[in-house]
Amino acid sequence: MAYLRITLSLTMETAFHTTGNLRRFGVDKALARDASGRPVLPATTIKGFLREKAELLLRSWEQPVCIGPEPGQMCKPQNLCRVCRVFGHPRRPSPLRFEDGHLSDEAGEYEDTDVRSGVAISRHRRAAYGQRLFFIETTLPCSAKWHASITGYFPDAEQAREAAALIALAAAWGIALGGAKSRGLGWLKSIETKTWIDGQEIPASELQALWPEWRGGSRVG
């Protein structure tokens, strides 16, 4: 078995929001927070963001990628596409464990939050709905760095390397994550990734070397 560990360092350019399960007086959508009360970037948000980017990029390179989340349009368990092998399938859980993202230790000043008002918009009519004012809690509108990690076991180092390359590819093309992206929230300045397989750091160039092969279609399935 090969043990894969990936660290992510995400630098936000704008305020950020993901809805949590806590309530705050006067706020319709409160931020997700950890046990200590600090804003948190949920693991599910990170995983969904990376999976979506991976699917879009591989499809644009004419790689075989199934269409989720409809079960009838997803891979057969015995013939999983590259994305399902890494991020999971309804009948085959992902070998990876995604951790919540946390603000860097030096970002204590960003623990304060802001509350913004908004109006629900009809995408069809392109007009505001009546009586649909809401309030959303966000981080402050300033640059902040978040850290997260991804770990997992693979049958061999080659499969671990492929998973790391796919995550690095998705991270390199990420633009925004979280809620209300169309309202200017969650826009990213950069995502830096570092990878270790069985404790040995893997150079980014080694992972990036797989991308042209995928784009050329020589590594199918």
Tab-separated table of C-alpha atoms in Angstrom:
chain	number	residue	atom	x	y	z
A	1	MET	CA	0.000	0.000	0.000
A	2	ALA	CA	1.151	3.549	-0.755
A	3	TYR	CA	0.301	6.385	1.634
A	4	LEU	CA	-0.518	9.693	-0.041
A	5	ARG	CA	-0.534	13.045	1.736
A	6	ILE	CA	-1.327	16.363	0.074
A	7	THR	CA	-1.362	19.797	1.692
A	8	LEU	CA	-3.273	22.742	0.233
A	9	SER	CA	-2.538	26.414	0.900
A	10	LEU	CA	-5.399	28.545	-0.417
A	11	THR	CA	-5.090	32.333	-0.600
A	12	MET	CA	-8.416	34.145	-0.842
A	13	GLU	CA	-8.723	37.461	-2.632
A	14	THR	CA	-12.232	38.253	-1.419
A	15	ALA	CA	-14.596	37.552	1.445
A	16	PHE	CA	-15.742	33.958	1.687
A	17	HIS	CA	-18.886	32.055	2.729
A	18	THR	CA	-19.978	28.478	3.299
A	19	THR	CA	-23.167	27.872	5.243
A	20	GLY	CA	-22.798	26.059	8.568
A	21	ASN	CA	-25.307	24.382	10.883
A	22	LEU	CA	-25.112	27.018	13.629
A	23	ARG	CA	-27.587	29.843	14.039
A	24	ARG	CA	-26.816	33.519	14.492
A	25	PHE	CA	-29.415	36.131	15.382
A	26	GLY	CA	-30.276	38.360	12.431
A	27	VAL	CA	-28.462	36.140	9.904
A	28	ASP	CA	-30.172	33.730	7.513
A	29	LYS	CA	-26.972	31.957	6.446
A	30	ALA	CA	-24.285	31.793	9.129
A	31	LEU	CA	-20.701	30.749	8.395
A	32	ALA	CA	-19.501	27.212	8.991
A	33	ARG	CA	-17.293	27.125	12.101
A	34	ASP	CA	-15.058	24.631	13.869
A	35	ALA	CA	-15.363	23.488	17.493
A	36	SER	CA	-13.477	26.563	18.710
A	37	GLY	CA	-15.810	28.934	16.873
A	38	ARG	CA	-13.402	29.994	14.115
A	39	PRO	CA	-14.592	30.103	10.486
A	40	VAL	CA	-13.820	26.869	8.678
A	41	LEU	CA	-13.613	25.718	5.062
A	42	PRO	CA	-15.575	22.426	5.114
A	43	ALA	CA	-13.946	19.305	3.721
A	44	THR	CA	-17.045	18.672	1.600
A	45	THR	CA	-16.617	22.087	-0.034
A	46	ILE	CA	-12.965	21.387	-0.837
A	47	LYS	CA	-13.723	17.942	-2.245
A	48	GLY	CA	-16.660	19.156	-4.351
A	49	PHE	CA	-14.658	22.083	-5.700
A	50	LEU	CA	-11.721	19.889	-6.746
A	51	ARG	CA	-13.939	17.181	-8.238
A	52	GLU	CA	-15.896	19.676	-10.338
A	53	LYS	CA	-12.706	21.195	-11.769
A	54	ALA	CA	-11.220	17.776	-12.480
A	55	GLU	CA	-14.352	16.681	-14.346
A	56	LEU	CA	-14.488	19.844	-16.452
A	57	LEU	CA	-10.824	19.718	-17.414
A	58	LEU	CA	-10.743	16.033	-18.306
A	59	ARG	CA	-13.909	16.341	-20.389
A	60	SER	CA	-12.375	19.255	-22.272
A	61	TRP	CA	-9.444	16.933	-23.060
A	62	GLU	CA	-11.890	14.274	-24.317
A	63	GLN	CA	-11.043	11.914	-21.488
A	64	PRO	CA	-13.791	9.440	-20.454
A	65	VAL	CA	-15.552	10.970	-17.439
A	66	CYS	CA	-18.999	9.923	-16.236
A	67	ILE	CA	-21.817	12.343	-15.444
A	68	GLY	CA	-22.831	12.563	-11.788
A	69	PRO	CA	-24.605	12.579	-9.503
A	70	GLU	CA	-27.303	10.609	-11.370
A	71	PRO	CA	-26.546	6.903	-10.662
A	72	GLY	CA	-27.733	5.837	-14.116
A	73	GLN	CA	-25.175	8.100	-15.801
A	74	MET	CA	-22.212	7.224	-13.605
A	75	CYS	CA	-19.515	4.602	-14.127
A	76	LYS	CA	-20.032	0.915	-13.591
A	77	PRO	CA	-18.248	-0.135	-10.370
A	78	GLN	CA	-15.997	-2.497	-12.335
A	79	ASN	CA	-14.943	0.216	-14.819
A	80	LEU	CA	-14.469	3.500	-12.964
A	81	CYS	CA	-13.325	6.666	-14.712
A	82	ARG	CA	-10.274	8.523	-13.427
A	83	VAL	CA	-12.361	10.998	-11.434
A	84	CYS	CA	-14.405	8.292	-9.685
A	85	ARG	CA	-11.259	6.340	-8.828
A	86	VAL	CA	-9.899	9.368	-7.001
A	87	PHE	CA	-12.969	11.137	-5.603
A	88	GLY	CA	-15.268	8.167	-5.094
A	89	HIS	CA	-18.379	6.554	-6.532
A	90	PRO	CA	-21.748	5.601	-4.970
A	91	ARG	CA	-20.551	1.992	-4.841
A	92	ARG	CA	-16.838	2.633	-4.326
A	93	PRO	CA	-15.832	5.149	-1.645
A	94	SER	CA	-12.879	7.421	-2.289
A	95	PRO	CA	-9.540	6.227	-0.895
A	96	LEU	CA	-8.917	9.832	0.137
A	97	ARG	CA	-9.874	11.612	3.324
A	98	PHE	CA	-10.398	15.360	2.978
A	99	GLU	CA	-9.804	17.537	6.050
A	100	ASP	CA	-11.468	20.859	6.836
A	101	GLY	CA	-9.529	23.974	5.912
A	102	HIS	CA	-8.471	26.375	8.674
A	103	LEU	CA	-7.129	29.895	8.725
A	104	SER	CA	-3.371	30.150	9.110
A	105	ASP	CA	-2.107	30.947	12.603
A	106	GLU	CA	-0.985	34.426	11.582
A	107	ALA	CA	-4.491	35.303	10.347
A	108	GLY	CA	-5.991	35.988	13.752
A	109	GLU	CA	-7.253	39.386	12.618
A	110	TYR	CA	-9.491	37.649	10.092
A	111	GLU	CA	-11.529	35.831	12.724
A	112	ASP	CA	-14.017	38.723	12.781
A	113	THR	CA	-16.865	38.386	10.317
A	114	ASP	CA	-19.172	40.607	8.302
A	115	VAL	CA	-22.899	40.444	7.538
A	116	ARG	CA	-24.128	41.303	4.050
A	117	SER	CA	-27.648	41.777	2.784
A	118	GLY	CA	-28.924	40.419	-0.495
A	119	VAL	CA	-32.050	39.883	-2.542
A	120	ALA	CA	-33.007	36.595	-4.181
A	121	ILE	CA	-32.818	36.856	-7.965
A	122	SER	CA	-34.851	34.917	-10.506
A	123	ARG	CA	-32.345	33.569	-13.031
A	124	HIS	CA	-35.181	33.049	-15.519
A	125	ARG	CA	-36.723	36.535	-15.276
A	126	ARG	CA	-33.454	38.284	-14.370
A	127	ALA	CA	-35.299	40.263	-11.751
A	128	ALA	CA	-35.486	40.324	-7.963
A	129	TYR	CA	-38.134	38.304	-6.143
A	130	GLY	CA	-40.491	40.321	-3.975
A	131	GLN	CA	-40.084	40.046	-0.203
A	132	ARG	CA	-36.888	37.987	-0.537
A	133	LEU	CA	-34.340	40.034	1.431
A	134	PHE	CA	-31.777	37.864	3.254
A	135	PHE	CA	-28.607	38.288	5.326
A	136	ILE	CA	-25.443	36.249	4.899
A	137	GLU	CA	-22.392	36.053	7.181
A	138	THR	CA	-18.973	36.216	5.502
A	139	THR	CA	-15.338	36.549	6.418
A	140	LEU	CA	-13.920	40.048	6.176
A	141	PRO	CA	-13.163	41.289	2.625
A	142	CYS	CA	-9.384	40.964	2.785
A	143	SER	CA	-6.716	38.499	1.670
A	144	ALA	CA	-6.347	35.474	3.952
A	145	LYS	CA	-4.591	32.119	3.732
A	146	TRP	CA	-6.240	28.791	4.549
A	147	HIS	CA	-4.598	25.395	5.037
A	148	ALA	CA	-6.107	21.960	4.439
A	149	SER	CA	-4.860	18.416	3.938
A	150	ILE	CA	-5.834	15.280	2.025
A	151	THR	CA	-4.628	11.790	2.945
A	152	GLY	CA	-5.287	8.248	1.769
A	153	TYR	CA	-3.958	4.791	0.913
A	154	PHE	CA	-3.634	3.379	-2.610
A	155	PRO	CA	-2.706	-0.111	-3.854
A	156	ASP	CA	0.584	1.195	-5.270
A	157	ALA	CA	2.639	4.358	-5.738
A	158	GLU	CA	1.564	4.762	-9.377
A	159	GLN	CA	-2.104	5.088	-8.432
A	160	ALA	CA	-1.226	7.459	-5.607
A	161	ARG	CA	0.795	9.592	-8.034
A	162	GLU	CA	-2.098	9.696	-10.503
A	163	ALA	CA	-4.480	10.842	-7.763
A	164	ALA	CA	-2.051	13.552	-6.661
A	165	ALA	CA	-1.621	14.739	-10.258
A	166	LEU	CA	-5.382	15.015	-10.726
A	167	ILE	CA	-5.802	17.032	-7.535
A	168	ALA	CA	-2.890	19.303	-8.455
A	169	LEU	CA	-4.459	19.849	-11.893
A	170	ALA	CA	-7.846	20.765	-10.419
A	171	ALA	CA	-6.255	23.087	-7.857
A	172	ALA	CA	-4.211	24.872	-10.527
A	173	TRP	CA	-7.379	25.813	-12.428
A	174	GLY	CA	-9.579	26.762	-9.471
A	175	ILE	CA	-11.096	30.255	-9.568
A	176	ALA	CA	-13.606	30.468	-6.721
A	177	LEU	CA	-15.219	28.228	-4.130
A	178	GLY	CA	-17.900	28.341	-1.480
A	179	GLY	CA	-21.286	30.004	-1.732
A	180	ALA	CA	-22.368	33.163	-3.584
A	181	LYS	CA	-19.500	33.044	-6.089
A	182	SER	CA	-21.597	35.014	-8.571
A	183	ARG	CA	-21.848	37.754	-5.943
A	184	GLY	CA	-18.057	38.029	-5.696
A	185	LEU	CA	-17.449	35.770	-2.701
A	186	GLY	CA	-14.787	33.085	-2.428
A	187	TRP	CA	-12.515	34.215	-5.253
A	188	LEU	CA	-9.048	32.707	-5.084
A	189	LYS	CA	-5.662	34.273	-5.653
A	190	SER	CA	-3.812	30.949	-5.652
A	191	ILE	CA	-3.787	27.351	-4.431
A	192	GLU	CA	-0.413	25.790	-3.646
A	193	THR	CA	-0.142	22.015	-3.295
A	194	LYS	CA	2.594	19.811	-1.842
A	195	THR	CA	2.618	16.032	-2.169
A	196	TRP	CA	4.238	13.159	-0.289
A	197	ILE	CA	4.040	9.444	-1.098
A	198	ASP	CA	5.216	7.174	1.718
A	199	GLY	CA	6.892	10.169	3.329
A	200	GLN	CA	8.863	11.193	0.248
A	201	GLU	CA	8.033	14.573	-1.269
A	202	ILE	CA	7.072	14.389	-4.941
A	203	PRO	CA	8.189	17.343	-7.115
A	204	ALA	CA	5.379	19.262	-8.777
A	205	SER	CA	7.075	18.757	-12.147
A	206	GLU	CA	6.711	14.969	-11.794
A	207	LEU	CA	2.946	15.314	-11.341
A	208	GLN	CA	2.581	17.885	-14.093
A	209	ALA	CA	4.325	15.496	-16.503
A	210	LEU	CA	1.142	13.382	-16.514
A	211	TRP	CA	-1.076	16.230	-17.710
A	212	PRO	CA	0.091	16.297	-21.381
A	213	GLU	CA	-0.443	12.512	-21.564
A	214	TRP	CA	-4.042	12.926	-20.375
A	215	ARG	CA	-4.601	15.797	-22.755
A	216	GLY	CA	-3.243	13.756	-25.642
A	217	GLY	CA	-5.493	10.871	-24.721
A	218	SER	CA	-2.701	8.334	-24.346
A	219	ARG	CA	-3.700	7.401	-20.781
A	220	VAL	CA	-7.320	6.378	-21.122
A	221	GLY	CA	-9.576	5.162	-18.317
